[in-house]
Structures are given as C-alpha cells and as structure tokens.
Amino acid sequence: DIQMTQSPSSLSESIGDRVTITCRASQGISNSLAWYQQKPGKAPKLVLYAASRLESGVPSRFSGSGSGTDYTLTISSLQPEDFATYYCQQYYTIPFTFGPGTKVHIK
Amino acid sequence: EVQLVESGGGLVQPGGSLRLSCAASGFTFSTYWMHWVRQAPGKGLVWVSRIYSDESSTNYADSVKGRFIISRDNTKNTLYLQMNSLRDEDTAVYYCARVQNSGWPLDAFDIWGPGTMVTVSS
C-alpha cells in the first residue's frame, strides 16, 4: 500500500496569512493526488485534484503543486472559513490512501 | 442537485451485522464507480471499498476483506455496504462517495454523503 504523510499535523495561523501544507507519498503517484477540506461534523469537501486543479467553486486562494512523491497545498491568504482539517489522498492505485490530516487553527 | 445520502447506521454488538445504504440522486448513478470511506471518532479518513458501475469489479481494504460486502442496485440508484462480524474497531462514521468522472476507476471523490454513524459496542 502507498503510505501518505502530511506535515505539519497542525498549525496556528492568523487571517490573511499564507499557509503551506506538505504531503508525501511512499512512492510516485503521478499527480494522482487530491486535497480535501473537512470541518467538524461535516463530510470532506474536494478542494484540489490532479495535484493542482481547482475543484469548481473553490476560491482561487487555494493552489496545489508537486510531482512524483511530494505535493503541497497553499492557501495564499487565510480566511475565517478556511479553518478546518485538510487531508491529502492518493488515487493512483487501490487501496486509495489518505494522509493523517493537518488541522489549521486560528491564532 | 447531485446528492448522496447514507442511512442504516446504529448501535450493534460485536459480531453483529448491519447494512448501510447510500441513496444517490441528480446524476446517472449507474455509470459511476462508487466508494465507501470511514472515519473513526477523532481520527482520519480511511478508504473501505469500491464498486464498478455494473458490479463486475469490487475492491476492499484488508481490514474489512471477508467481512464487508459492497453492492449496488442501479434500478434504485442505491449503494450498499453489508457489514458482518463487526468489531469494536469498525466504529466510525461511514461515508459514501462518488468519483469525479463517469467510468473512471482511479479518480478523486467529488461528491460525499453526510455520513452515517456505526457504533460497535456491547
């Protein structure tokens, strides 16, 4: 199975800050990488897919990059509605696997 | 509106069984791979199973293989997860999810249901 790791596991940031979350796969996944946002008590919401493609309706302050095994999610200017937990997921092969999550707190 | 809604969760004793349902609407259900994902309380997301549009292909996580069965009824636009021999560690919110593109086996999940809670406890 492909193992996914994320860093940091949590971070505290202020409104307007730039935030970067890193995701690493245990083997190359050819950009088959998605990012999800989850708020407490809610289902995950797709933010980015194919490593860098923005899901319809997601604000352009979200962006993604990376290749091979290393990927990043960047929020250019953190907004109040962005405080949530973010998960990366590889869909390169079965079993699909998720990273452990990064919780973004308000500083 | 494209929508998924799970049902069937509840409290069950260890060793018991439960069948979850996921009702789909607003899209051509019969053409999409469908998945189940679970999340234990306070923990992360874990992929459980997937099924091809015509049920000819299914896959399972090792942790549920031999105990869970995924199926679908395209005439009712409904996905199922039959869970047998339940264990404490199966306690979780169970989500059904749709892949983004019709017919694509390896794809991100763009539509999720709100989830249904399964509690395994004596």
Short mmCIF file of C-alpha atoms in Angstrom, two decimals:
data_model
loop_
_atom_site.label_atom_id
_atom_site.label_comp_id
_atom_site.label_asym_id
_atom_site.label_seq_id
_atom_site.Cartn_x
_atom_site.Cartn_y
_atom_site.Cartn_z
CA ASP A 1 0.00 0.00 0.00
CA ILE A 2 1.12 3.58 -0.60
CA GLN A 3 1.65 5.45 2.65
CA MET A 4 0.80 9.14 2.80
CA THR A 5 2.33 11.53 5.29
CA GLN A 6 1.49 15.17 5.93
CA SER A 7 3.28 17.99 7.68
CA PRO A 8 2.68 19.74 9.86
CA SER A 9 -0.01 17.85 11.77
CA SER A 10 -1.40 21.17 12.96
CA LEU A 11 -0.71 24.86 12.62
CA SER A 12 -1.98 28.09 14.08
CA GLU A 13 -2.29 30.99 11.72
CA SER A 14 -3.92 34.39 11.51
CA ILE A 15 -6.42 35.73 8.99
CA GLY A 16 -4.54 36.83 5.89
CA ASP A 17 -1.55 34.53 6.47
CA ARG A 18 -0.11 32.33 3.78
CA VAL A 19 -0.34 28.64 4.66
CA THR A 20 1.50 25.70 3.12
CA ILE A 21 0.80 22.04 3.87
CA THR A 22 3.04 19.27 2.58
CA CYS A 23 2.04 15.77 1.59
CA ARG A 24 4.46 12.97 0.75
CA ALA A 25 3.71 9.58 -0.80
CA SER A 26 5.82 6.49 -0.15
CA GLN A 27 6.16 6.02 -3.91
CA GLY A 28 5.49 8.06 -7.02
CA ILE A 29 1.80 8.72 -7.70
CA SER A 30 1.97 10.64 -10.98
CA ASN A 31 -0.02 13.63 -9.73
CA SER A 32 -2.97 11.42 -8.76
CA LEU A 33 -3.34 13.47 -5.64
CA ALA A 34 -6.41 15.17 -4.15
CA TRP A 35 -6.82 17.57 -1.25
CA TYR A 36 -9.95 17.63 0.89
CA GLN A 37 -11.16 20.11 3.48
CA GLN A 38 -13.18 18.83 6.41
CA LYS A 39 -14.96 20.86 9.06
CA PRO A 40 -16.16 19.31 12.35
CA GLY A 41 -19.22 17.13 11.91
CA LYS A 42 -19.21 17.53 8.15
CA ALA A 43 -18.22 15.39 5.19
CA PRO A 44 -14.95 16.11 3.43
CA LYS A 45 -15.07 18.54 0.52
CA LEU A 46 -12.86 18.24 -2.55
CA VAL A 47 -10.56 21.25 -2.91
CA LEU A 48 -7.94 20.21 -5.46
CA TYR A 49 -7.45 17.20 -7.71
CA ALA A 50 -4.72 16.05 -10.08
CA ALA A 51 -2.36 17.78 -7.65
CA SER A 52 -3.01 21.29 -8.94
CA ARG A 53 -6.50 21.53 -10.44
CA LEU A 54 -9.01 23.57 -8.51
CA GLU A 55 -12.40 21.99 -7.96
CA SER A 56 -15.31 24.03 -9.27
CA GLY A 57 -16.48 26.63 -6.77
CA VAL A 58 -13.30 26.58 -4.68
CA PRO A 59 -11.72 30.03 -4.18
CA SER A 60 -8.59 30.79 -6.16
CA ARG A 61 -6.60 31.45 -2.97
CA PHE A 62 -6.19 27.66 -2.86
CA SER A 63 -3.49 26.20 -5.05
CA GLY A 64 -1.57 22.97 -5.34
CA SER A 65 1.73 21.86 -6.74
CA GLY A 66 4.14 18.99 -6.77
CA SER A 67 5.14 15.88 -8.64
CA GLY A 68 6.41 12.39 -8.04
CA THR A 69 6.14 11.83 -4.31
CA ASP A 70 5.97 15.38 -2.92
CA TYR A 71 2.98 17.72 -3.06
CA THR A 72 1.86 20.95 -1.42
CA LEU A 73 -1.38 22.76 -0.73
CA THR A 74 -1.12 26.51 -0.38
CA ILE A 75 -3.70 28.98 0.86
CA SER A 76 -2.48 32.41 -0.21
CA SER A 77 -4.47 34.46 2.29
CA LEU A 78 -6.23 32.56 5.04
CA GLN A 79 -9.91 33.39 5.52
CA PRO A 80 -12.16 32.57 8.51
CA GLU A 81 -13.95 29.82 6.56
CA ASP A 82 -10.63 28.07 5.83
CA PHE A 83 -10.09 26.90 9.39
CA ALA A 84 -10.53 23.15 9.06
CA THR A 85 -8.61 19.90 8.71
CA TYR A 86 -7.03 19.17 5.35
CA TYR A 87 -6.35 15.68 4.04
CA CYS A 88 -4.36 14.60 1.02
CA GLN A 89 -5.31 11.40 -0.80
CA GLN A 90 -3.63 9.36 -3.48
CA TYR A 91 -5.87 7.75 -6.09
CA TYR A 92 -3.04 6.33 -8.17
CA THR A 93 -3.76 2.79 -7.06
CA ILE A 94 -6.01 0.72 -4.84
CA PRO A 95 -6.19 0.90 -1.88
CA PHE A 96 -6.68 4.63 -2.05
CA THR A 97 -4.95 6.12 0.98
CA PHE A 98 -5.27 9.37 2.87
CA GLY A 99 -2.75 11.39 4.79
CA PRO A 100 -3.32 11.76 8.55
CA GLY A 101 -4.58 15.33 8.17
CA THR A 102 -3.42 18.84 9.00
CA LYS A 103 -5.58 20.89 11.32
CA VAL A 104 -5.49 24.62 10.69
CA HIS A 105 -6.29 26.59 13.85
CA ILE A 106 -6.95 30.25 14.42
CA LYS A 107 -4.02 32.01 16.14
CA GLU B 1 -28.92 18.69 -7.28
CA VAL B 2 -26.30 15.96 -7.14
CA GLN B 3 -26.67 14.26 -3.78
CA LEU B 4 -25.74 11.22 -1.74
CA VAL B 5 -27.48 10.31 1.50
CA GLU B 6 -26.43 7.42 3.73
CA SER B 7 -28.66 5.54 6.13
CA GLY B 8 -28.66 2.36 8.19
CA GLY B 9 -26.15 3.21 10.87
CA GLY B 10 -26.71 2.49 14.53
CA LEU B 11 -25.56 0.57 17.56
CA VAL B 12 -24.65 -3.09 17.08
CA GLN B 13 -22.94 -5.64 19.28
CA PRO B 14 -19.55 -7.10 18.40
CA GLY B 15 -20.01 -9.97 15.99
CA GLY B 16 -23.24 -8.50 14.67
CA SER B 17 -24.23 -7.28 11.23
CA LEU B 18 -25.51 -4.08 9.71
CA ARG B 19 -26.36 -2.94 6.19
CA LEU B 20 -25.70 0.62 5.15
CA SER B 21 -27.44 2.26 2.22
CA CYS B 22 -26.48 5.30 0.16
CA ALA B 23 -29.22 6.87 -1.96
CA ALA B 24 -27.98 8.79 -4.99
CA SER B 25 -29.82 11.48 -6.92
CA GLY B 26 -29.17 14.15 -9.51
CA PHE B 27 -26.75 12.15 -11.68
CA THR B 28 -26.54 8.96 -13.74
CA PHE B 29 -25.66 6.67 -10.84
CA SER B 30 -25.26 3.58 -13.00
CA THR B 31 -22.17 4.94 -14.79
CA TYR B 32 -20.00 5.86 -11.79
CA TRP B 33 -17.59 3.93 -9.62
CA MET B 34 -18.74 4.35 -6.03
CA HIS B 35 -16.80 4.13 -2.78
CA TRP B 36 -17.19 3.82 0.97
CA VAL B 37 -14.85 5.73 3.29
CA ARG B 38 -14.94 5.66 7.09
CA GLN B 39 -13.71 7.85 9.90
CA ALA B 40 -13.38 6.67 13.48
CA PRO B 41 -14.19 9.27 16.15
CA GLY B 42 -11.46 11.89 16.25
CA LYS B 43 -9.41 10.08 13.61
CA GLY B 44 -8.62 10.43 9.92
CA LEU B 45 -10.24 9.17 6.75
CA VAL B 46 -9.84 5.55 5.73
CA TRP B 47 -10.87 4.08 2.40
CA VAL B 48 -13.05 0.96 2.79
CA SER B 49 -14.31 -0.33 -0.54
CA ARG B 50 -15.30 0.49 -4.11
CA ILE B 51 -17.54 -0.98 -6.80
CA TYR B 52 -17.68 -0.66 -10.55
CA SER B 53 -20.81 0.62 -12.25
CA ASP B 54 -22.04 -2.87 -13.25
CA GLU B 55 -20.84 -4.63 -10.05
CA SER B 56 -18.33 -6.66 -12.06
CA SER B 57 -15.42 -5.34 -10.03
CA THR B 58 -15.10 -4.69 -6.32
CA ASN B 59 -12.17 -3.93 -4.02
CA TYR B 60 -11.79 -3.87 -0.25
CA ALA B 61 -9.37 -2.63 2.37
CA ASP B 62 -7.55 -5.51 4.05
CA SER B 63 -9.16 -4.57 7.36
CA VAL B 64 -12.67 -5.40 6.08
CA LYS B 65 -11.96 -8.05 3.43
CA GLY B 66 -14.04 -11.16 4.02
CA ARG B 67 -16.40 -9.34 6.40
CA PHE B 68 -17.88 -6.48 4.35
CA ILE B 69 -19.67 -6.73 1.01
CA ILE B 70 -20.25 -3.77 -1.27
CA SER B 71 -23.09 -3.88 -3.77
CA ARG B 72 -25.39 -1.60 -5.70
CA ASP B 73 -28.82 -1.53 -7.26
CA ASN B 74 -28.74 0.72 -10.29
CA THR B 75 -32.51 0.48 -10.70
CA LYS B 76 -32.88 2.08 -7.27
CA ASN B 77 -29.83 4.38 -7.52
CA THR B 78 -28.58 2.92 -4.27
CA LEU B 79 -25.21 1.76 -2.99
CA TYR B 80 -24.94 -0.73 -0.12
CA LEU B 81 -22.39 -1.92 2.39
CA GLN B 82 -23.19 -5.18 4.17
CA MET B 83 -21.06 -5.32 7.30
CA ASN B 84 -20.70 -8.69 9.05
CA SER B 85 -18.66 -9.89 12.02
CA LEU B 86 -18.41 -6.34 13.27
CA ARG B 87 -15.62 -5.39 15.65
CA ASP B 88 -15.11 -2.51 18.06
CA GLU B 89 -12.62 -1.01 15.62
CA ASP B 90 -15.31 -0.73 12.93
CA THR B 91 -16.92 2.05 14.96
CA ALA B 92 -16.89 5.08 12.66
CA VAL B 93 -18.83 7.47 10.52
CA TYR B 94 -19.29 5.81 7.14
CA TYR B 95 -19.39 8.00 4.05
CA CYS B 96 -20.31 7.04 0.53
CA ALA B 97 -18.54 8.95 -2.19
CA ARG B 98 -18.69 9.36 -5.95
CA VAL B 99 -15.70 9.70 -8.26
CA GLN B 100 -15.49 12.83 -10.36
CA ASN B 101 -15.72 11.30 -13.80
CA SER B 102 -18.15 8.74 -15.08
CA GLY B 103 -16.43 5.44 -15.76
CA TRP B 104 -13.03 6.43 -14.36
CA PRO B 105 -11.69 3.82 -11.92
CA LEU B 106 -8.93 5.98 -10.45
CA ASP B 107 -10.28 9.39 -9.60
CA ALA B 108 -10.85 11.88 -6.79
CA PHE B 109 -14.11 11.96 -4.84
CA ASP B 110 -16.18 15.00 -5.70
CA ILE B 111 -19.48 14.14 -4.04
CA TRP B 112 -19.80 12.81 -0.49
CA GLY B 113 -22.80 11.96 1.61
CA PRO B 114 -23.18 13.44 5.11
CA GLY B 115 -22.27 10.10 6.65
CA THR B 116 -23.94 7.60 8.95
CA MET B 117 -22.57 6.60 12.36
CA VAL B 118 -21.92 2.96 13.18
CA THR B 119 -21.16 2.09 16.79
CA VAL B 120 -19.98 -1.40 17.66
CA SER B 121 -20.25 -1.96 21.38
CA SER B 122 -21.61 -4.39 23.91
#
